[in-house]
């Protein structure tokens, strides 16, 4: 094989690799909320619920809470952002039922 043919084959291989890399890079990635905060809602010094707020990224988030009655409850799914309408909130369902723990759920 001559040097000119090898050079052309080498260029074709590089072009094929760059083209394939471009296809991989163009594939959309799944994105999730980021810069998230999980907080407790207090009433008279006792935790009664929770909130989540995510100010960056894409997708949605919600708060999950576990209450002293042994049940799990969830806030509404919210988009990311900084306005008060982007906060997911949930309280335990009755007086005397208090928060055991809270968590954030996110999806793309």
Coordinates of N, CA, C and O in Angstrom, one line a residue:
X1 N 0.8 -1.2 0.0 CA 0.0 0.0 0.0 C 0.9 1.2 0.0 O 1.8 1.3 0.8
X2 N 0.6 2.2 -0.8 CA 1.4 3.4 -0.9 C 1.1 4.4 0.2 O 0.0 4.3 0.9
X3 N 2.0 5.3 0.4 CA 1.8 6.3 1.5 C 0.6 7.1 1.3 O -0.1 7.5 2.2
X4 N 0.3 7.5 0.0 CA -0.8 8.3 -0.3 C -2.2 7.6 0.0 O -3.1 8.3 0.6
X5 N -2.2 6.3 -0.3 CA -3.5 5.6 0.0 C -3.7 5.5 1.5 O -4.8 5.6 2.1
X6 N -2.6 5.2 2.3 CA -2.7 5.1 3.7 C -3.1 6.4 4.3 O -3.9 6.4 5.3
X7 N -2.6 7.5 3.8 CA -3.0 8.8 4.3 C -4.5 9.0 4.1 O -5.2 9.5 5.0
X8 N -5.0 8.7 2.9 CA -6.4 8.9 2.6 C -7.3 8.0 3.5 O -8.3 8.4 4.0
X9 N -6.9 6.8 3.7 CA -7.6 5.9 4.6 C -7.6 6.4 6.0 O -8.6 6.3 6.7
X10 N -6.5 6.9 6.5 CA -6.4 7.5 7.8 C -7.3 8.6 8.0 O -8.0 8.8 9.0
X11 N -7.4 9.5 7.0 CA -8.3 10.7 7.0 C -9.7 10.2 7.1 O -10.5 10.8 7.8
X12 N -10.0 9.2 6.3 CA -11.4 8.7 6.3 C -11.8 8.1 7.7 O -12.9 8.3 8.1
X13 N -10.9 7.5 8.3 CA -11.1 6.9 9.6 C -11.3 8.0 10.6 O -12.2 7.9 11.5
X14 N -10.5 9.1 10.6 CA -10.7 10.2 11.5 C -12.0 10.9 11.3 O -12.7 11.2 12.2
X15 N -12.4 11.1 10.0 CA -13.7 11.7 9.7 C -14.8 10.9 10.2 O -15.8 11.4 10.8
X16 N -14.7 9.6 10.1 CA -15.8 8.7 10.6 C -15.9 8.7 12.1 O -17.0 8.8 12.6
X17 N -14.7 8.8 12.8 CA -14.8 8.9 14.2 C -15.3 10.2 14.7 O -16.1 10.2 15.6
X18 N -14.9 11.3 14.1 CA -15.5 12.6 14.4 C -17.0 12.6 14.2 O -17.7 13.1 15.0
X19 N -17.4 12.1 13.1 CA -18.8 12.1 12.7 C -19.6 11.3 13.8 O -20.7 11.7 14.2
X20 N -19.1 10.1 14.2 CA -19.8 9.3 15.2 C -19.8 10.0 16.5 O -20.8 10.0 17.2
X21 N -18.7 10.7 16.9 CA -18.7 11.4 18.1 C -19.7 12.5 18.1 O -20.4 12.8 19.1
X22 N -19.9 13.2 17.0 CA -20.9 14.2 16.8 C -22.3 13.7 17.1 O -23.1 14.3 17.7
X23 N -22.6 12.5 16.6 CA -23.9 11.9 16.8 C -24.1 11.6 18.3 O -25.2 11.8 18.8
X24 N -23.1 11.1 19.0 CA -23.2 10.8 20.4 C -23.5 12.1 21.2 O -24.3 12.1 22.0
X25 N -22.7 13.1 20.9 CA -22.9 14.4 21.6 C -24.2 15.0 21.3 O -24.7 15.7 22.2
X26 N -24.8 14.7 20.2 CA -26.1 15.4 19.8 C -27.3 14.7 20.5 O -28.4 15.2 20.5
X27 N -27.1 13.5 21.1 CA -28.1 12.8 21.7 C -28.6 13.5 23.0 O -27.8 13.9 23.8
X28 N -29.9 13.8 23.1 CA -30.3 14.6 24.3 C -30.1 13.8 25.6 O -30.3 12.6 25.7
X29 N -29.6 14.5 26.6 CA -29.4 13.9 27.9 C -30.6 14.1 28.8 O -31.3 15.1 28.7
X30 N -30.8 13.2 29.7 CA -31.9 13.4 30.7 C -31.3 14.3 31.8 O -30.2 14.2 32.2
X31 N -32.1 15.3 32.1 CA -31.7 16.3 33.1 C -32.6 16.3 34.3 O -33.8 15.9 34.2
X32 N -32.1 16.6 35.4 CA -32.8 16.6 36.6 C -32.7 18.0 37.3 O -31.8 18.7 37.0
X33 N -33.6 18.3 38.2 CA -33.5 19.5 39.0 C -32.2 19.5 39.8 O -31.7 18.4 40.2
X34 N -31.7 20.7 40.1 CA -30.5 20.8 40.9 C -30.6 22.0 41.8 O -31.6 22.8 41.7
X35 N -29.6 22.2 42.6 CA -29.6 23.3 43.6 C -30.9 23.2 44.4 O -31.7 24.2 44.5
X36 N -31.1 22.0 45.0 CA -32.4 21.8 45.7 C -32.2 21.9 47.2 O -31.1 21.7 47.7
X37 N -33.3 22.2 47.8 CA -33.4 22.4 49.3 C -34.6 21.7 49.8 O -35.7 21.8 49.2
X38 N -34.4 20.9 50.9 CA -35.5 20.2 51.5 C -35.6 20.9 52.9 O -34.6 20.9 53.7
X39 N -36.8 21.3 53.3 CA -37.0 22.0 54.6 C -38.2 21.4 55.3 O -39.0 20.7 54.8
X40 N -38.2 21.6 56.6 CA -39.3 21.2 57.5 C -40.2 22.3 57.8 O -39.8 23.5 58.0
X41 N -41.5 22.0 57.8 CA -42.5 23.0 58.2 C -42.7 22.8 59.7 O -43.0 21.7 60.1
X42 N -42.6 23.9 60.5 CA -42.7 23.8 61.9 C -44.0 24.5 62.4 O -44.4 25.6 61.8
X43 N -44.7 24.0 63.4 CA -45.8 24.7 64.0 C -45.5 24.5 65.5 O -45.5 23.4 66.0
X44 N -45.4 25.6 66.2 CA -45.1 25.6 67.7 C -43.9 24.8 68.0 O -43.9 24.0 69.0
X45 N -42.9 24.8 67.2 CA -41.7 24.1 67.4 C -41.7 22.6 67.1 O -40.7 21.9 67.3
X46 N -42.8 22.1 66.5 CA -42.9 20.7 66.1 C -43.0 20.6 64.6 O -43.7 21.3 64.0
X47 N -42.2 19.7 64.1 CA -42.2 19.4 62.6 C -43.6 18.8 62.2 O -43.9 17.7 62.7
X48 N -44.3 19.5 61.3 CA -45.6 18.9 60.9 C -45.6 18.7 59.4 O -46.6 18.2 58.8
X49 N -44.5 18.9 58.6 CA -44.5 18.7 57.2 C -43.2 19.1 56.6 O -42.2 19.3 57.3
X50 N -43.2 19.1 55.3 CA -41.9 19.4 54.6 C -42.2 20.2 53.2 O -43.3 20.2 52.7
X51 N -41.1 20.8 52.7 CA -41.1 21.4 51.4 C -39.8 21.1 50.7 O -38.8 20.7 51.3
X52 N -39.9 21.2 49.3 CA -38.7 21.1 48.5 C -38.8 22.3 47.5 O -39.9 22.8 47.1
X53 N -37.6 22.8 47.2 CA -37.5 23.9 46.2 C -36.2 23.6 45.4 O -35.1 23.4 46.0
X54 N -36.2 23.6 44.1 CA -35.1 23.4 43.2 C -35.0 24.6 42.3 O -36.0 24.9 41.6
X55 N -33.9 25.3 42.3 CA -33.8 26.6 41.5 C -33.1 26.4 40.2 O -33.1 27.4 39.4
X56 N -32.5 25.3 39.9 CA -31.7 25.1 38.7 C -32.1 23.8 38.0 O -32.7 22.9 38.6
X57 N -31.6 23.6 36.8 CA -31.8 22.3 36.1 C -33.2 22.3 35.5 O -33.9 23.3 35.4
X58 N -33.6 21.1 35.0 CA -34.9 20.9 34.4 C -35.5 19.7 35.0 O -35.0 19.1 35.9
X59 N -36.7 19.5 34.6 CA -37.5 18.3 35.2 C -38.4 18.9 36.3 O -38.6 20.1 36.5
X60 N -38.8 18.0 37.2 CA -39.7 18.3 38.3 C -39.3 17.7 39.6 O -38.5 16.7 39.6
X61 N -39.8 18.2 40.7 CA -39.5 17.7 42.0 C -40.7 17.7 42.9 O -41.7 18.4 42.6
X62 N -40.7 16.9 43.9 CA -41.7 17.0 45.0 C -41.2 16.5 46.3 O -40.2 15.8 46.4
X63 N -41.9 16.9 47.4 CA -41.5 16.5 48.7 C -42.3 15.2 49.0 O -43.4 15.1 48.6
X64 N -41.6 14.4 49.8 CA -42.2 13.2 50.4 C -42.0 13.3 51.9 O -41.0 13.7 52.3
X65 N -43.1 12.9 52.6 CA -43.0 13.0 54.1 C -43.5 11.7 54.7 O -44.3 11.0 54.1
X66 N -42.9 11.3 55.8 CA -43.4 10.2 56.6 C -43.8 10.7 57.9 O -43.1 11.4 58.6
X67 N -45.1 10.4 58.3 CA -45.7 11.0 59.5 C -45.8 10.0 60.6 O -45.6 8.8 60.4
X68 N -46.0 10.4 61.8 CA -46.0 9.6 63.0 C -47.2 8.6 63.0 O -47.2 7.6 63.8
X69 N -48.1 8.7 62.0 CA -49.2 7.7 61.9 C -48.7 6.5 61.0 O -49.5 5.6 60.7
X70 N -47.5 6.5 60.6 CA -46.9 5.5 59.8 C -47.1 5.6 58.3 O -46.8 4.6 57.5
X71 N -47.7 6.7 57.8 CA -48.1 6.8 56.4 C -47.1 7.8 55.7 O -46.6 8.7 56.3
X72 N -47.0 7.6 54.4 CA -46.2 8.5 53.6 C -47.2 9.4 52.8 O -48.3 8.9 52.4
X73 N -46.8 10.6 52.6 CA -47.6 11.6 51.9 C -46.7 12.4 50.9 O -45.5 12.5 51.2
X74 N -47.2 12.9 49.8 CA -46.4 13.6 48.8 C -47.0 14.9 48.5 O -48.3 15.1 48.4
X75 N -46.1 15.9 48.2 CA -46.6 17.2 47.7 C -46.8 17.1 46.2 O -46.5 16.0 45.6
X76 N -47.2 18.1 45.6 CA -47.4 18.2 44.1 C -46.1 18.2 43.4 O -45.1 18.8 43.9
X77 N -46.0 17.7 42.2 CA -44.8 17.8 41.3 C -44.7 19.2 40.9 O -45.7 19.8 40.5
X78 N -43.5 19.8 41.0 CA -43.3 21.2 40.7 C -42.1 21.4 39.7 O -41.1 20.6 39.8
X79 N -42.2 22.3 38.8 CA -41.0 22.7 38.0 C -40.0 23.4 38.8 O -40.2 23.9 39.9
X80 N -38.7 23.4 38.2 CA -37.7 24.2 38.9 C -37.9 25.7 38.7 O -38.6 26.1 37.8
X81 N -37.3 26.5 39.6 CA -37.5 27.9 39.5 C -37.4 28.6 40.8 O -37.3 27.9 41.9
X82 N -37.5 29.9 40.9 CA -37.3 30.6 42.1 C -38.6 31.2 42.7 O -38.6 31.7 43.8
X83 N -39.7 31.1 41.9 CA -40.9 31.7 42.5 C -41.5 30.8 43.5 O -41.2 29.6 43.6
X84 N -42.4 31.4 44.3 CA -43.0 30.6 45.4 C -43.9 29.5 44.8 O -44.3 28.6 45.5
X85 N -44.4 29.6 43.6 CA -45.2 28.6 43.0 C -44.4 27.4 42.6 O -45.0 26.4 42.2
X86 N -43.1 27.4 42.7 CA -42.2 26.3 42.4 C -41.8 25.4 43.6 O -41.0 24.6 43.6
X87 N -42.5 25.7 44.7 CA -42.2 25.0 46.0 C -43.3 23.8 46.1 O -44.5 24.1 46.1
X88 N -42.8 22.6 46.4 CA -43.7 21.5 46.7 C -43.8 21.4 48.2 O -42.8 21.5 48.9
X89 N -45.1 21.3 48.7 CA -45.3 21.4 50.1 C -46.3 20.4 50.5 O -47.3 20.1 49.8
X90 N -46.1 19.7 51.7 CA -47.1 18.8 52.2 C -47.0 18.8 53.7 O -45.9 18.8 54.3
X91 N -48.1 18.7 54.4 CA -48.2 18.6 55.8 C -48.8 17.3 56.2 O -49.6 16.7 55.4
X92 N -48.5 16.8 57.4 CA -49.2 15.6 58.0 C -50.7 15.9 58.1 O -51.0 17.1 58.3
X93 N -51.5 14.9 58.0 CA -52.9 15.1 57.8 C -53.8 15.6 59.0 O -54.9 16.0 58.8
X94 N -53.3 15.5 60.2 CA -54.2 15.8 61.3 C -53.4 16.3 62.5 O -52.2 16.2 62.6
X95 N -54.1 17.0 63.3 CA -53.5 17.6 64.6 C -53.0 16.4 65.4 O -53.7 15.4 65.5
X96 N -51.8 16.5 65.9 CA -51.2 15.5 66.7 C -50.4 14.5 65.9 O -49.7 13.6 66.5
X97 N -50.5 14.5 64.6 CA -49.7 13.6 63.7 C -48.5 14.5 63.3 O -48.7 15.5 62.7
X98 N -47.3 14.1 63.7 CA -46.2 14.9 63.4 C -45.2 14.3 62.4 O -45.3 13.1 62.1
X99 N -44.3 15.1 61.9 CA -43.4 14.6 60.9 C -42.3 13.7 61.5 O -41.7 14.0 62.5
X100 N -42.1 12.6 60.8 CA -41.0 11.7 61.2 C -39.7 12.0 60.4 O -38.6 12.2 61.0
X101 N -39.9 12.1 59.1 CA -38.8 12.5 58.2 C -39.3 13.0 56.9 O -40.5 12.7 56.6
X102 N -38.5 13.6 56.1 CA -38.9 14.1 54.8 C -37.8 13.9 53.8 O -36.7 13.7 54.1
X103 N -38.2 13.9 52.4 CA -37.2 13.7 51.4 C -37.6 14.3 50.1 O -38.8 14.8 50.0
X104 N -36.7 14.4 49.2 CA -36.9 15.0 47.9 C -37.0 13.9 46.8 O -36.2 13.0 46.8
X105 N -38.0 14.0 45.9 CA -38.0 13.1 44.7 C -37.9 14.0 43.5 O -38.5 15.1 43.5
X106 N -37.1 13.5 42.5 CA -36.9 14.3 41.3 C -37.0 13.4 40.1 O -36.8 12.2 40.2
X107 N -37.5 14.0 39.0 CA -37.6 13.2 37.7 C -37.3 14.2 36.6 O -37.4 15.4 36.7
X108 N -36.8 13.6 35.5 CA -36.4 14.4 34.3 C -37.6 14.7 33.5 O -38.7 14.1 33.7

